[in-house]
PDB file of C-alpha atoms in Angstrom:
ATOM      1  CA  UNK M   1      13.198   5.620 -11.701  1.00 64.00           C
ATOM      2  CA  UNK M   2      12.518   3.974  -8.408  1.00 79.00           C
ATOM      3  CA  UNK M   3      11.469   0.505  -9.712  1.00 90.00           C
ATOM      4  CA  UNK M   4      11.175  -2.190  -7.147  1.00 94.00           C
ATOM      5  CA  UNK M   5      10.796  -5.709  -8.618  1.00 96.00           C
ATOM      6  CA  UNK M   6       9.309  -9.131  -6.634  1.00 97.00           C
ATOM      7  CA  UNK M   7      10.202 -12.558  -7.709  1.00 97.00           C
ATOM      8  CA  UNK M   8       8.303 -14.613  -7.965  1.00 97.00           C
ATOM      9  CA  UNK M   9       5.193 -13.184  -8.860  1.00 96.00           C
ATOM     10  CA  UNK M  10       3.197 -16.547  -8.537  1.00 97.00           C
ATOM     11  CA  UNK M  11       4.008 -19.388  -6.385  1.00 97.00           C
ATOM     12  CA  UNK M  12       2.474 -22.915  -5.266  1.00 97.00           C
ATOM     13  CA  UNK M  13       2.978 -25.150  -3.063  1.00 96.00           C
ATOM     14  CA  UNK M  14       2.599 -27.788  -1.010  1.00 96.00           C
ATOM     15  CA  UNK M  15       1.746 -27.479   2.725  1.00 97.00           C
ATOM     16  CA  UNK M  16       4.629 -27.891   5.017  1.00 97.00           C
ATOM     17  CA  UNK M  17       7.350 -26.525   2.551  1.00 97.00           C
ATOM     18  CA  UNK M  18       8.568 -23.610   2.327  1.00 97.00           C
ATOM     19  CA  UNK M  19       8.963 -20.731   0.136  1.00 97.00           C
ATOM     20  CA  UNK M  20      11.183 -17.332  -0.350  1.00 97.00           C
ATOM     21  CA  UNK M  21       9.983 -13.754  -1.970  1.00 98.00           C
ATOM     22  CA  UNK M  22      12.515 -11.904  -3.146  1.00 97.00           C
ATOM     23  CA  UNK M  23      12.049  -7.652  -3.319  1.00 96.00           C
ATOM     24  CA  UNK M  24      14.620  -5.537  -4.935  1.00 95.00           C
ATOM     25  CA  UNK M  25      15.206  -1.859  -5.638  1.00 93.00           C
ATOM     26  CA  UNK M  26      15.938  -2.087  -9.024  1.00 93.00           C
ATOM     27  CA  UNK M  27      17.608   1.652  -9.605  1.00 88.00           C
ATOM     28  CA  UNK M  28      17.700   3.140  -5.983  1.00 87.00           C
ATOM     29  CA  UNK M  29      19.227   2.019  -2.615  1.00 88.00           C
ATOM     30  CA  UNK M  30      16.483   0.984   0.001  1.00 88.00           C
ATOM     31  CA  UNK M  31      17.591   0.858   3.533  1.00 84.00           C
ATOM     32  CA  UNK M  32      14.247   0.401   4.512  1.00 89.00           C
ATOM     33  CA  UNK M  33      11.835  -1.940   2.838  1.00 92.00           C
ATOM     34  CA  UNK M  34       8.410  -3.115   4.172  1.00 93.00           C
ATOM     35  CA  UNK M  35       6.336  -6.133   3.777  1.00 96.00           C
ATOM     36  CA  UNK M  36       2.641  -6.164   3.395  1.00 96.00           C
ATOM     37  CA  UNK M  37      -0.221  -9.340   2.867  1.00 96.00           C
ATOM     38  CA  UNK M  38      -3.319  -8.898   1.340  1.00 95.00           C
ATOM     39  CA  UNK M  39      -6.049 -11.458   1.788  1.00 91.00           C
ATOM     40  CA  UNK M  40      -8.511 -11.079  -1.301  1.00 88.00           C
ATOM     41  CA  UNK M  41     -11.236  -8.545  -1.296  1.00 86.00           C
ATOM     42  CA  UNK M  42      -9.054  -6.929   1.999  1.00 91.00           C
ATOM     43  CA  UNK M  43      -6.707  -4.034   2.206  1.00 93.00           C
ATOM     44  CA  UNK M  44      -2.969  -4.275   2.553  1.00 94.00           C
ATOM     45  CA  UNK M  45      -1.973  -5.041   6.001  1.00 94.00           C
ATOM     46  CA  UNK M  46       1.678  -4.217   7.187  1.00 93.00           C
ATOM     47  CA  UNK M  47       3.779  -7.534   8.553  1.00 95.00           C
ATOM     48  CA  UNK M  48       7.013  -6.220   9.076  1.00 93.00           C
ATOM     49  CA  UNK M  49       9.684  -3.546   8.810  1.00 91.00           C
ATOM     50  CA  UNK M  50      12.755  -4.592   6.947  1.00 89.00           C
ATOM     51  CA  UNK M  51      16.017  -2.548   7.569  1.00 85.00           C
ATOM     52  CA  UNK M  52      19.271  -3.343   5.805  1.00 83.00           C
ATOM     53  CA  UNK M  53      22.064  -4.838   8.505  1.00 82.00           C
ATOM     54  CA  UNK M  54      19.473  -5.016  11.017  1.00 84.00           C
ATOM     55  CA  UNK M  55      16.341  -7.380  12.606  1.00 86.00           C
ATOM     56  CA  UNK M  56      12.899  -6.734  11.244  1.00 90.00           C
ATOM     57  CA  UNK M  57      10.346  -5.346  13.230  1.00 90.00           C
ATOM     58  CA  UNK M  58       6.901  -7.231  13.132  1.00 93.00           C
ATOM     59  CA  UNK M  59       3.676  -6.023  13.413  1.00 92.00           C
ATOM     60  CA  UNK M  60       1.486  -7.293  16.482  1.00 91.00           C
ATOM     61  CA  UNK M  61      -0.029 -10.948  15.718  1.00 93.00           C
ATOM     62  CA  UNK M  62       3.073 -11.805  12.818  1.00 95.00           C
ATOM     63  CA  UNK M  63       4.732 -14.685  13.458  1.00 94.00           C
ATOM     64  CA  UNK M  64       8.491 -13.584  13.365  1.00 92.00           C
ATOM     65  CA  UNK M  65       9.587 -17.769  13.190  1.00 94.00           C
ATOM     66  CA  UNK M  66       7.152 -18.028  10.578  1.00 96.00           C
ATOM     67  CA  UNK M  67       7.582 -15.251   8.376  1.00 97.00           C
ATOM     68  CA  UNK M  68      11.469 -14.994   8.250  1.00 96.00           C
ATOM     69  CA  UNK M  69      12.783 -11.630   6.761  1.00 94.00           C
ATOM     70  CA  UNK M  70      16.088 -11.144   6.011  1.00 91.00           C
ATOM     71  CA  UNK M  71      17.530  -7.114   4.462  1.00 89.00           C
ATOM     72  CA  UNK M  72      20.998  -8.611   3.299  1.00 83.00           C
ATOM     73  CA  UNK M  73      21.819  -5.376   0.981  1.00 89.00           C
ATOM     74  CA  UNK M  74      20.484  -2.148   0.063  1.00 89.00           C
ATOM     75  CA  UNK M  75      18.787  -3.535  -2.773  1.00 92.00           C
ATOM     76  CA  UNK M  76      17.334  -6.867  -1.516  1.00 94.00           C
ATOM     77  CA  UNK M  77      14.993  -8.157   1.353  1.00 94.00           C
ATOM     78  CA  UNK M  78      13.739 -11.533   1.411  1.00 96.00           C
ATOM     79  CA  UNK M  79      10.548 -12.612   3.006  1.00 97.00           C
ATOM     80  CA  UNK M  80      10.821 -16.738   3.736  1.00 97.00           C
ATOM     81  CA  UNK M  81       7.303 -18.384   4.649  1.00 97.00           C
ATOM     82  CA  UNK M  82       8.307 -21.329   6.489  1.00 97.00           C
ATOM     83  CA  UNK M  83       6.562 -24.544   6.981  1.00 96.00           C
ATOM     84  CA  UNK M  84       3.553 -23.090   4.736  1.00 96.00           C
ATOM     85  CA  UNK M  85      -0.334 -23.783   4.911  1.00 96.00           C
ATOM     86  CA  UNK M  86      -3.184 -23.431   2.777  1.00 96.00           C
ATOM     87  CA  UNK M  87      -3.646 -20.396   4.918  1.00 95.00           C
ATOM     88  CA  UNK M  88      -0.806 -18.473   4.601  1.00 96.00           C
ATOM     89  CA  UNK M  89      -2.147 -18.111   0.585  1.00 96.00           C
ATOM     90  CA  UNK M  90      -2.250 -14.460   0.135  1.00 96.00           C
ATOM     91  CA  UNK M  91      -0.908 -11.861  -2.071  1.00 96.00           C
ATOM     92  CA  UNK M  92       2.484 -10.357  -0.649  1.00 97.00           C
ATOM     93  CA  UNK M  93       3.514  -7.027  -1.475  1.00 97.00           C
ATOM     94  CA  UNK M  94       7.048  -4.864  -0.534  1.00 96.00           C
ATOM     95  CA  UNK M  95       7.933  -1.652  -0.754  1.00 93.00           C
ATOM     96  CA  UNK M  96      11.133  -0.208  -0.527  1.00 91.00           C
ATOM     97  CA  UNK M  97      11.426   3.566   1.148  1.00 86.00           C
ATOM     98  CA  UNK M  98      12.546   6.145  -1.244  1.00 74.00           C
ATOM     99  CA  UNK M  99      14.866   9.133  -0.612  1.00 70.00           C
ATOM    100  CA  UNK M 100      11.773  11.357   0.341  1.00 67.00           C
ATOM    101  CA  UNK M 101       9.535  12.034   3.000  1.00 63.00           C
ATOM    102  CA  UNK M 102       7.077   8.708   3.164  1.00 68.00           C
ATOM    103  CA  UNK M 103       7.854   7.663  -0.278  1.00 77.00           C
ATOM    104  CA  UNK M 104       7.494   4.046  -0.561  1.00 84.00           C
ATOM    105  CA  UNK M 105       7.493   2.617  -4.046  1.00 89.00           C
ATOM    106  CA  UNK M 106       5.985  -0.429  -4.169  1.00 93.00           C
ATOM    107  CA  UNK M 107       6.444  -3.868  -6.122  1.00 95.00           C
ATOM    108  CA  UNK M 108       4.087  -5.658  -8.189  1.00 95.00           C
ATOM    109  CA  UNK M 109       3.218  -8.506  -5.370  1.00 96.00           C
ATOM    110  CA  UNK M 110       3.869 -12.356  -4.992  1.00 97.00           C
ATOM    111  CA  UNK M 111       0.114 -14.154  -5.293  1.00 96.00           C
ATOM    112  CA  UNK M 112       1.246 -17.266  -2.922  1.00 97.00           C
ATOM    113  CA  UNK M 113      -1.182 -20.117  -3.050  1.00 97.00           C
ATOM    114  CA  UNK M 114      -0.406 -23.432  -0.565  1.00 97.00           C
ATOM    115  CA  UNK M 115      -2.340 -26.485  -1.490  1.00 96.00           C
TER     116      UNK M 115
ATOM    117  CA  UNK F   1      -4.345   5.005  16.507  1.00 76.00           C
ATOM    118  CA  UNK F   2      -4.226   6.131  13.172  1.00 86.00           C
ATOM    119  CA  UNK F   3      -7.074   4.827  11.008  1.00 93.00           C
ATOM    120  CA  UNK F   4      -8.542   5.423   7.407  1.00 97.00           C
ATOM    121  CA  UNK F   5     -11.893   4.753   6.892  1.00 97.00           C
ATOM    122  CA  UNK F   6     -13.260   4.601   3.032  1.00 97.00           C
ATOM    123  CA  UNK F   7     -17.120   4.102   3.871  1.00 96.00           C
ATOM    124  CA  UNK F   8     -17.974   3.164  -0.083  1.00 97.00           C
ATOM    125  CA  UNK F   9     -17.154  -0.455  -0.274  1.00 96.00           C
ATOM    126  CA  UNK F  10     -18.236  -0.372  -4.215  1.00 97.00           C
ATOM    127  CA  UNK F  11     -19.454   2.099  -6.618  1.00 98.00           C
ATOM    128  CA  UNK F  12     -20.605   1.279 -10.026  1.00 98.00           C
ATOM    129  CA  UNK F  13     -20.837   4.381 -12.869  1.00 98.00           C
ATOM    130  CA  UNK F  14     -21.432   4.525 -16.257  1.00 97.00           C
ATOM    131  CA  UNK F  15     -18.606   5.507 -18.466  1.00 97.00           C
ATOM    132  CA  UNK F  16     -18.328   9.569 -18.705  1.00 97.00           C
ATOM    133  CA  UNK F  17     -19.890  10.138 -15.194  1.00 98.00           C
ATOM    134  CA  UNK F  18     -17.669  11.844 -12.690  1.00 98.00           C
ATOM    135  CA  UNK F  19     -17.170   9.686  -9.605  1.00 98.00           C
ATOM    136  CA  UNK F  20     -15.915  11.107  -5.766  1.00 98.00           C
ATOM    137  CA  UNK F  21     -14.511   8.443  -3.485  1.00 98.00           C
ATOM    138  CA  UNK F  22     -14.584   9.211  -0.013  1.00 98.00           C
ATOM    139  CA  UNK F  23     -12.009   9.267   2.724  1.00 98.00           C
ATOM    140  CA  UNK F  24     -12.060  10.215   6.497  1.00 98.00           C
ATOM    141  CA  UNK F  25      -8.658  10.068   7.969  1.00 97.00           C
ATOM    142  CA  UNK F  26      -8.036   9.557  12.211  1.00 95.00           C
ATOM    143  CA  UNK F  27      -4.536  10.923  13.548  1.00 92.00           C
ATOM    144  CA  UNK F  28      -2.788  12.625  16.353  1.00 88.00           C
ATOM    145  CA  UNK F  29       0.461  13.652  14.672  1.00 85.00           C
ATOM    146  CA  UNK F  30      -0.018  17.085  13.495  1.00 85.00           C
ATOM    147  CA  UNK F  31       2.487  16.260  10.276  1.00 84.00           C
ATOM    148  CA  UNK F  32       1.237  13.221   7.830  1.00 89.00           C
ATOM    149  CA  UNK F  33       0.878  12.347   4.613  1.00 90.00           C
ATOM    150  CA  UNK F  34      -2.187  10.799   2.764  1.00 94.00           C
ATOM    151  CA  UNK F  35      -1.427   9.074  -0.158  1.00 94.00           C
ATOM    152  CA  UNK F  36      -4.158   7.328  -2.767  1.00 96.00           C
ATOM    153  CA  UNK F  37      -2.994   4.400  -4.571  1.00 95.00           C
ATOM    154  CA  UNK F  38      -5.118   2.676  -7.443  1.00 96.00           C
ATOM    155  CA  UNK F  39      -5.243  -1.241  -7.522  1.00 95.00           C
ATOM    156  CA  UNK F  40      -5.989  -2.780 -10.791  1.00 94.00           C
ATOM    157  CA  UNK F  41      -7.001  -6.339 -10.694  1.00 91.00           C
ATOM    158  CA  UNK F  42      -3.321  -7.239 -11.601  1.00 89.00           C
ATOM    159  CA  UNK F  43      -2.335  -6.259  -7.805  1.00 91.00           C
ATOM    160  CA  UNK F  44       0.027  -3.980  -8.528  1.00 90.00           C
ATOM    161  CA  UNK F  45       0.025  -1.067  -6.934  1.00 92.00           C
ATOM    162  CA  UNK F  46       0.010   2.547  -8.664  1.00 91.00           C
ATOM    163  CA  UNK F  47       0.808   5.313  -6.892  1.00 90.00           C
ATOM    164  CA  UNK F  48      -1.701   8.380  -7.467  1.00 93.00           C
ATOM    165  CA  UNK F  49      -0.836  11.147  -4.993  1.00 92.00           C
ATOM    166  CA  UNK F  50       0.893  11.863  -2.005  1.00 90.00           C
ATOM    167  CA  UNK F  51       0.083  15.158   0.197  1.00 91.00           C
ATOM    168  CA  UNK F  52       1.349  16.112   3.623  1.00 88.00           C
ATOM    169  CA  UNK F  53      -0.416  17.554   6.142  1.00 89.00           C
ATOM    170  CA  UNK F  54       0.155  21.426   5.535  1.00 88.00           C
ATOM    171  CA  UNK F  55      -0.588  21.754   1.942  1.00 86.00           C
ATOM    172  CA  UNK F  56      -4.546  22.077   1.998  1.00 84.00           C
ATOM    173  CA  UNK F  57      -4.420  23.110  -1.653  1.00 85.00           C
ATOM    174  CA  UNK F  58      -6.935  21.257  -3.750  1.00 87.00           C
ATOM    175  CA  UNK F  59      -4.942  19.241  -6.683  1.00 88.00           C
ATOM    176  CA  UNK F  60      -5.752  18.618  -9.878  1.00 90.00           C
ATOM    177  CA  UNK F  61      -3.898  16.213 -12.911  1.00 91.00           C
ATOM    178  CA  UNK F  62      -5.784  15.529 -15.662  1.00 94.00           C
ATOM    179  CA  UNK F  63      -9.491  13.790 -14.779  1.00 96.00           C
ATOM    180  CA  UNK F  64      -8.308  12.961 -11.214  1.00 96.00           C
ATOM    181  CA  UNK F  65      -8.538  15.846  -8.739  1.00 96.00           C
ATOM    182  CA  UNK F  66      -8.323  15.522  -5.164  1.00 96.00           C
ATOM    183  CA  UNK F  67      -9.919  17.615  -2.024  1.00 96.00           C
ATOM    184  CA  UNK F  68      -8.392  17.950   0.804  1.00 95.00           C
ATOM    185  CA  UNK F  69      -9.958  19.088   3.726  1.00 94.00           C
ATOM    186  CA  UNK F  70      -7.906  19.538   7.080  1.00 93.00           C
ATOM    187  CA  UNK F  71     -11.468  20.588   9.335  1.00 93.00           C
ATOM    188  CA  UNK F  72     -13.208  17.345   8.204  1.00 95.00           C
ATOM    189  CA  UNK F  73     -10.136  15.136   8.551  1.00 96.00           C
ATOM    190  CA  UNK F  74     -11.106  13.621   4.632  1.00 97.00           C
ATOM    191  CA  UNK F  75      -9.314  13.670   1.655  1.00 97.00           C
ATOM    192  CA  UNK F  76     -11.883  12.888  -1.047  1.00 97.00           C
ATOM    193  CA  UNK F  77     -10.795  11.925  -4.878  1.00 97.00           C
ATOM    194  CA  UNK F  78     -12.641  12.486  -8.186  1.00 98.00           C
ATOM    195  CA  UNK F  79     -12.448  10.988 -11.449  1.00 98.00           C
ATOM    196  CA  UNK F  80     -14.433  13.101 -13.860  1.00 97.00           C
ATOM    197  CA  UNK F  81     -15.542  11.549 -17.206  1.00 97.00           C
ATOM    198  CA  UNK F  82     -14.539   8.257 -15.692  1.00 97.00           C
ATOM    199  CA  UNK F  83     -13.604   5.145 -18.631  1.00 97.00           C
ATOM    200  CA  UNK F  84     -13.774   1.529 -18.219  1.00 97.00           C
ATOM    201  CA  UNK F  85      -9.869   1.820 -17.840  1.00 96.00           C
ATOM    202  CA  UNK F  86     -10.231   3.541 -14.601  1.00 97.00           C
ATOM    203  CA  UNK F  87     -11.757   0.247 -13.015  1.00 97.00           C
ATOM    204  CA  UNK F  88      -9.979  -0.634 -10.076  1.00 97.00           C
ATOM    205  CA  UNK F  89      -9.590  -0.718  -6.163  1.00 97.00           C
ATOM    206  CA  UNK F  90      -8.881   2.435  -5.080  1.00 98.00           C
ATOM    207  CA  UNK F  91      -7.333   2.753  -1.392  1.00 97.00           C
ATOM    208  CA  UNK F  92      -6.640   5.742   0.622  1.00 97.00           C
ATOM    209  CA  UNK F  93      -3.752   5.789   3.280  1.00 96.00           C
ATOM    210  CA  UNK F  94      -1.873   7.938   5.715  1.00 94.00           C
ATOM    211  CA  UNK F  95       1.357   7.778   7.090  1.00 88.00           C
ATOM    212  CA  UNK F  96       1.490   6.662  11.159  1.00 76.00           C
ATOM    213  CA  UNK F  97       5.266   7.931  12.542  1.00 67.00           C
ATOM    214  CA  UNK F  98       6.498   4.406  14.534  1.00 61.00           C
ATOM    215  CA  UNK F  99       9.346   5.824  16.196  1.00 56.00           C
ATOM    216  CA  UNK F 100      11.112   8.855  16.654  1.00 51.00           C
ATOM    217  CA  UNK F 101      13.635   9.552  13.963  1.00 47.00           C
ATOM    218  CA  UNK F 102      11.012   9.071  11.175  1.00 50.00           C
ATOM    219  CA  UNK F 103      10.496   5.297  10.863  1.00 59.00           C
ATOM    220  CA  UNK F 104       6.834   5.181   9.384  1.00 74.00           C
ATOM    221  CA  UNK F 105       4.305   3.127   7.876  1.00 82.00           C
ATOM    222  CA  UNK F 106       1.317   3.215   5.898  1.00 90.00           C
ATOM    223  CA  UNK F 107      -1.991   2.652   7.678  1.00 92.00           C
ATOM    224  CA  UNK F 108      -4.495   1.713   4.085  1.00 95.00           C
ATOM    225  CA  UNK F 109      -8.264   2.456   4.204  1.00 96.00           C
ATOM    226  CA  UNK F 110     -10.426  -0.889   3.305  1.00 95.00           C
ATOM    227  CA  UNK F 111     -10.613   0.509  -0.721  1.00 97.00           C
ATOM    228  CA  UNK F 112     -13.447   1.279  -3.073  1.00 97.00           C
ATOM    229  CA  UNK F 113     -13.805  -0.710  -5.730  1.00 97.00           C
ATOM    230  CA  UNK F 114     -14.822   1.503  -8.413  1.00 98.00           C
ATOM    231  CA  UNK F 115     -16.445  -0.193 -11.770  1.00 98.00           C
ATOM    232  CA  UNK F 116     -17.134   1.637 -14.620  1.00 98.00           C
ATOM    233  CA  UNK F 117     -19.518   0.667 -17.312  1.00 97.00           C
ATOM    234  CA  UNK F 118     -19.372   1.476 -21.127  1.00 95.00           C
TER     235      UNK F 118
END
């Protein structure tokens, strides 16, 4: 149980474009889900707070405009780069709260690379 | 603010020696959680162990055991006879309350990244 998928798990492309990351709770209902990047070689560093029905909160220094999140159901958040550049190219992982204390269950991560 | 520091930026073993990874934990809530989560160099995430903030008991599963050790704010894992197959990033985290109510994240140490040699 608690399975939380990301789609895709590679992406390019080009500069200016954008791109959306889907996360889903696969066998449990999230009403919280969070967003992390990690730059390579670097730790996981939290962008934003997703709750279902509601705004996300972002972390000091994330770009709300640029990093568009959107908790549409219980089982579903989308993270939206917009207007993309090469430096934006990071690995993007959610996680989606579980039922107990702290439990986040994490998804296997988007690699995002803008050329 | 809450802060995880894991001081070993790389260790390298040979196969069958044990191995301690280090972690020194900052925090003013008196309830938390530290987690450790292993990285493998797909990226995904596996979860390893998650212990809150009144349970001092030492753990143990298998070759991983973990110490944890209220007095010296650290929460130190070991891999004894360590394989190739434990090769990884290995990061340590704690749980920061946001708000009250319970909203939380999860503030991650840097990582070790642990290679083991046959």
């Amino acid at each position: 149980g608690a399975v939380v998928s990301q789609h895709p798990s590679r992406v390019i492309c080009k500069s200016g474009t954008s791109v959306k990351i889907e996360c889903r709770s696969l066998d449990f209902q999230a009403t919280t889900m969070f967003w992390y990047r990690q730059f390579p070689k670097q730790s996981l560093m939290l962008m934003a707070t997703s709750n279902e029905g509601s705004k996300a909160t972002y972390e000091q220094g994330v770009e709300k405009d640029k990093f568009l999140i959107n908790h549409a159901s219980l089982t579903l958040s989308t993270l939206t780069v917009t207007s993309a550049h090469p430096e934006d190219s990071s690995f993007y992982i959610c996680s989606a709260r579980g039922r107990g204390p702290y439990e986040q269950y994490f998804g296997p991560g988007t690699r995002l690379t803008v050329t | 603010a809450q802060k995880v520091t894991q001081a070993q930026t790389e260790i390298s073993v040979v196969e069958k020696e044990d191995v301690t990874l280090d972690c020194v934990y900052e925090t003013r809530d008196t309830t938390y959680y530290l987690f450790w989560y292993k990285q493998p160099p797909s990226g995904e995430l596996v979860f390893l162990i998650r212990r809150n903030s009144f349970d001092e008991q030492n753990e143990i599963s298998g070759r991983y055991s973990w110490n944890f050790q209220k007095s010296t704010s650290s929460f130190n894992f070991t891999i004894t006879a360590s394989q190739v197959v434990d090769s990884a990033v290995y990061f340590c985290a704690l749980s920061e309350i946001i708000t009250q109510g319970g909203s939380e994240k999860l503030v991650f140490g840097k990582g070790t990244k642990l290679t083991v040699n046959p």
